[in-house]
């Protein structure tokens, strides 16, 4: 089961409070403002800045 559209609409980047979007592989949430990817594990977004990875387009 993937992250629901309703959840995506309310989630925000914990660092800048900006919008996050699903990446192409649908295994992470991308904040383009901070250039970070928040991993999705077991259908749960891990929204911790210290666990985010750099985003490369």
mmCIF file with all atom_site columns, N, CA and C in Angstrom, residues 21-51:
data_model
loop_
_atom_site.group_PDB
_atom_site.id
_atom_site.type_symbol
_atom_site.label_atom_id
_atom_site.label_alt_id
_atom_site.label_comp_id
_atom_site.label_asym_id
_atom_site.label_entity_id
_atom_site.label_seq_id
_atom_site.pdbx_PDB_ins_code
_atom_site.Cartn_x
_atom_site.Cartn_y
_atom_site.Cartn_z
_atom_site.occupancy
_atom_site.B_iso_or_equiv
_atom_site.pdbx_formal_charge
_atom_site.auth_seq_id
_atom_site.auth_comp_id
_atom_site.auth_asym_id
_atom_site.auth_atom_id
_atom_site.pdbx_PDB_model_num
ATOM 1  N N  . UNK A 1 21 ? 6.722  16.072 -2.186 1.00 0.00 ? 21 UNK A N  1
ATOM 2  C CA . UNK A 1 21 ? 6.089  15.291 -3.239 1.00 0.00 ? 21 UNK A CA 1
ATOM 3  C C  . UNK A 1 21 ? 6.727  13.910 -3.294 1.00 0.00 ? 21 UNK A C  1
ATOM 4  N N  . UNK A 1 22 ? 5.983  12.973 -3.814 1.00 0.00 ? 22 UNK A N  1
ATOM 5  C CA . UNK A 1 22 ? 6.460  11.601 -3.960 1.00 0.00 ? 22 UNK A CA 1
ATOM 6  C C  . UNK A 1 22 ? 7.515  11.544 -5.055 1.00 0.00 ? 22 UNK A C  1
ATOM 7  N N  . UNK A 1 23 ? 8.616  10.829 -4.819 1.00 0.00 ? 23 UNK A N  1
ATOM 8  C CA . UNK A 1 23 ? 9.647  10.711 -5.854 1.00 0.00 ? 23 UNK A CA 1
ATOM 9  C C  . UNK A 1 23 ? 9.228  9.696  -6.915 1.00 0.00 ? 23 UNK A C  1
ATOM 10 N N  . UNK A 1 24 ? 10.036 9.566  -7.964 1.00 0.00 ? 24 UNK A N  1
ATOM 11 C CA . UNK A 1 24 ? 9.689  8.696  -9.093 1.00 0.00 ? 24 UNK A CA 1
ATOM 12 C C  . UNK A 1 24 ? 9.543  7.236  -8.687 1.00 0.00 ? 24 UNK A C  1
ATOM 13 N N  . UNK A 1 25 ? 10.389 6.770  -7.774 1.00 0.00 ? 25 UNK A N  1
ATOM 14 C CA . UNK A 1 25 ? 10.343 5.367  -7.340 1.00 0.00 ? 25 UNK A CA 1
ATOM 15 C C  . UNK A 1 25 ? 9.256  5.109  -6.295 1.00 0.00 ? 25 UNK A C  1
ATOM 16 N N  . UNK A 1 26 ? 8.616  6.190  -5.831 1.00 0.00 ? 26 UNK A N  1
ATOM 17 C CA . UNK A 1 26 ? 7.565  6.107  -4.810 1.00 0.00 ? 26 UNK A CA 1
ATOM 18 C C  . UNK A 1 26 ? 8.059  5.481  -3.513 1.00 0.00 ? 26 UNK A C  1
ATOM 19 N N  . UNK A 1 27 ? 9.358  5.722  -3.210 1.00 0.00 ? 27 UNK A N  1
ATOM 20 C CA . UNK A 1 27 ? 9.924  5.222  -1.960 1.00 0.00 ? 27 UNK A CA 1
ATOM 21 C C  . UNK A 1 27 ? 10.473 6.350  -1.090 1.00 0.00 ? 27 UNK A C  1
ATOM 22 N N  . UNK A 1 28 ? 10.101 7.590  -1.443 1.00 0.00 ? 28 UNK A N  1
ATOM 23 C CA . UNK A 1 28 ? 10.555 8.730  -0.675 1.00 0.00 ? 28 UNK A CA 1
ATOM 24 C C  . UNK A 1 28 ? 9.751  9.974  -0.981 1.00 0.00 ? 28 UNK A C  1
ATOM 25 N N  . UNK A 1 29 ? 9.805  10.933 -0.046 1.00 0.00 ? 29 UNK A N  1
ATOM 26 C CA . UNK A 1 29 ? 9.143  12.217 -0.222 1.00 0.00 ? 29 UNK A CA 1
ATOM 27 C C  . UNK A 1 29 ? 10.220 13.275 -0.403 1.00 0.00 ? 29 UNK A C  1
ATOM 28 N N  . UNK A 1 30 ? 10.070 14.100 -1.431 1.00 0.00 ? 30 UNK A N  1
ATOM 29 C CA . UNK A 1 30 ? 11.081 15.080 -1.807 1.00 0.00 ? 30 UNK A CA 1
ATOM 30 C C  . UNK A 1 30 ? 10.641 16.480 -1.410 1.00 0.00 ? 30 UNK A C  1
ATOM 31 N N  . UNK A 1 31 ? 11.559 17.190 -0.755 1.00 0.00 ? 31 UNK A N  1
ATOM 32 C CA . UNK A 1 31 ? 11.383 18.624 -0.521 1.00 0.00 ? 31 UNK A CA 1
ATOM 33 C C  . UNK A 1 31 ? 12.378 19.320 -1.443 1.00 0.00 ? 31 UNK A C  1
ATOM 34 N N  . UNK A 1 32 ? 11.878 19.959 -2.482 1.00 0.00 ? 32 UNK A N  1
ATOM 35 C CA . UNK A 1 32 ? 12.761 20.618 -3.447 1.00 0.00 ? 32 UNK A CA 1
ATOM 36 C C  . UNK A 1 32 ? 13.404 21.873 -2.867 1.00 0.00 ? 32 UNK A C  1
ATOM 37 N N  . UNK A 1 33 ? 12.752 22.535 -1.922 1.00 0.00 ? 33 UNK A N  1
ATOM 38 C CA . UNK A 1 33 ? 13.314 23.744 -1.309 1.00 0.00 ? 33 UNK A CA 1
ATOM 39 C C  . UNK A 1 33 ? 14.573 23.417 -0.498 1.00 0.00 ? 33 UNK A C  1
ATOM 40 N N  . UNK A 1 34 ? 14.550 22.313 0.226  1.00 0.00 ? 34 UNK A N  1
ATOM 41 C CA . UNK A 1 34 ? 15.687 21.910 1.066  1.00 0.00 ? 34 UNK A CA 1
ATOM 42 C C  . UNK A 1 34 ? 16.608 20.916 0.363  1.00 0.00 ? 34 UNK A C  1
ATOM 43 N N  . UNK A 1 35 ? 16.181 20.415 -0.796 1.00 0.00 ? 35 UNK A N  1
ATOM 44 C CA . UNK A 1 35 ? 16.921 19.375 -1.531 1.00 0.00 ? 35 UNK A CA 1
ATOM 45 C C  . UNK A 1 35 ? 17.154 18.139 -0.661 1.00 0.00 ? 35 UNK A C  1
ATOM 46 N N  . UNK A 1 36 ? 16.066 17.678 -0.017 1.00 0.00 ? 36 UNK A N  1
ATOM 47 C CA . UNK A 1 36 ? 16.123 16.497 0.835  1.00 0.00 ? 36 UNK A CA 1
ATOM 48 C C  . UNK A 1 36 ? 15.079 15.477 0.409  1.00 0.00 ? 36 UNK A C  1
ATOM 49 N N  . UNK A 1 37 ? 15.386 14.204 0.666  1.00 0.00 ? 37 UNK A N  1
ATOM 50 C CA . UNK A 1 37 ? 14.446 13.109 0.444  1.00 0.00 ? 37 UNK A CA 1
ATOM 51 C C  . UNK A 1 37 ? 14.214 12.412 1.776  1.00 0.00 ? 37 UNK A C  1
ATOM 52 N N  . UNK A 1 38 ? 12.944 12.275 2.119  1.00 0.00 ? 38 UNK A N  1
ATOM 53 C CA . UNK A 1 38 ? 12.549 11.563 3.335  1.00 0.00 ? 38 UNK A CA 1
ATOM 54 C C  . UNK A 1 38 ? 12.077 10.175 2.910  1.00 0.00 ? 38 UNK A C  1
ATOM 55 N N  . UNK A 1 39 ? 12.762 9.151  3.397  1.00 0.00 ? 39 UNK A N  1
ATOM 56 C CA . UNK A 1 39 ? 12.485 7.769  3.019  1.00 0.00 ? 39 UNK A CA 1
ATOM 57 C C  . UNK A 1 39 ? 11.108 7.316  3.514  1.00 0.00 ? 39 UNK A C  1
ATOM 58 N N  . UNK A 1 40 ? 10.500 6.418  2.751  1.00 0.00 ? 40 UNK A N  1
ATOM 59 C CA . UNK A 1 40 ? 9.252  5.766  3.165  1.00 0.00 ? 40 UNK A CA 1
ATOM 60 C C  . UNK A 1 40 ? 9.594  4.311  3.448  1.00 0.00 ? 40 UNK A C  1
ATOM 61 N N  . UNK A 1 41 ? 9.396  3.890  4.711  1.00 0.00 ? 41 UNK A N  1
ATOM 62 C CA . UNK A 1 41 ? 9.674  2.503  5.110  1.00 0.00 ? 41 UNK A CA 1
ATOM 63 C C  . UNK A 1 41 ? 8.381  1.856  5.579  1.00 0.00 ? 41 UNK A C  1
ATOM 64 N N  . UNK A 1 42 ? 8.061  0.721  5.020  1.00 0.00 ? 42 UNK A N  1
ATOM 65 C CA . UNK A 1 42 ? 6.839  -0.006 5.403  1.00 0.00 ? 42 UNK A CA 1
ATOM 66 C C  . UNK A 1 42 ? 5.615  0.896  5.324  1.00 0.00 ? 42 UNK A C  1
ATOM 67 N N  . UNK A 1 43 ? 5.558  1.694  4.253  1.00 0.00 ? 43 UNK A N  1
ATOM 68 C CA . UNK A 1 43 ? 4.446  2.620  3.992  1.00 0.00 ? 43 UNK A CA 1
ATOM 69 C C  . UNK A 1 43 ? 4.337  3.749  5.016  1.00 0.00 ? 43 UNK A C  1
ATOM 70 N N  . UNK A 1 44 ? 5.412  4.004  5.772  1.00 0.00 ? 44 UNK A N  1
ATOM 71 C CA . UNK A 1 44 ? 5.422  5.086  6.760  1.00 0.00 ? 44 UNK A CA 1
ATOM 72 C C  . UNK A 1 44 ? 6.526  6.080  6.391  1.00 0.00 ? 44 UNK A C  1
ATOM 73 N N  . UNK A 1 45 ? 6.166  7.333  6.123  1.00 0.00 ? 45 UNK A N  1
ATOM 74 C CA . UNK A 1 45 ? 7.193  8.342  5.832  1.00 0.00 ? 45 UNK A CA 1
ATOM 75 C C  . UNK A 1 45 ? 8.012  8.656  7.095  1.00 0.00 ? 45 UNK A C  1
ATOM 76 N N  . UNK A 1 46 ? 9.322  8.621  6.952  1.00 0.00 ? 46 UNK A N  1
ATOM 77 C CA . UNK A 1 46 ? 10.228 8.935  8.057  1.00 0.00 ? 46 UNK A CA 1
ATOM 78 C C  . UNK A 1 46 ? 10.592 10.417 7.928  1.00 0.00 ? 46 UNK A C  1
ATOM 79 N N  . UNK A 1 47 ? 9.839  11.259 8.618  1.00 0.00 ? 47 UNK A N  1
ATOM 80 C CA . UNK A 1 47 ? 9.959  12.709 8.476  1.00 0.00 ? 47 UNK A CA 1
ATOM 81 C C  . UNK A 1 47 ? 10.892 13.303 9.528  1.00 0.00 ? 47 UNK A C  1
ATOM 82 N N  . UNK A 1 48 ? 12.107 12.780 9.592  1.00 0.00 ? 48 UNK A N  1
ATOM 83 C CA . UNK A 1 48 ? 13.125 13.277 10.514 1.00 0.00 ? 48 UNK A CA 1
ATOM 84 C C  . UNK A 1 48 ? 14.249 13.900 9.695  1.00 0.00 ? 48 UNK A C  1
ATOM 85 N N  . UNK A 1 49 ? 14.562 15.151 9.972  1.00 0.00 ? 49 UNK A N  1
ATOM 86 C CA . UNK A 1 49 ? 15.589 15.866 9.209  1.00 0.00 ? 49 UNK A CA 1
ATOM 87 C C  . UNK A 1 49 ? 16.924 15.131 9.291  1.00 0.00 ? 49 UNK A C  1
ATOM 88 N N  . UNK A 1 50 ? 17.259 14.607 10.462 1.00 0.00 ? 50 UNK A N  1
ATOM 89 C CA . UNK A 1 50 ? 18.547 13.926 10.624 1.00 0.00 ? 50 UNK A CA 1
ATOM 90 C C  . UNK A 1 50 ? 18.635 12.609 9.844  1.00 0.00 ? 50 UNK A C  1
ATOM 91 N N  . UNK A 1 51 ? 17.519 12.051 9.396  1.00 0.00 ? 51 UNK A N  1
ATOM 92 C CA . UNK A 1 51 ? 17.533 10.825 8.600  1.00 0.00 ? 51 UNK A CA 1
ATOM 93 C C  . UNK A 1 51 ? 17.301 11.082 7.112  1.00 0.00 ? 51 UNK A C  1
#
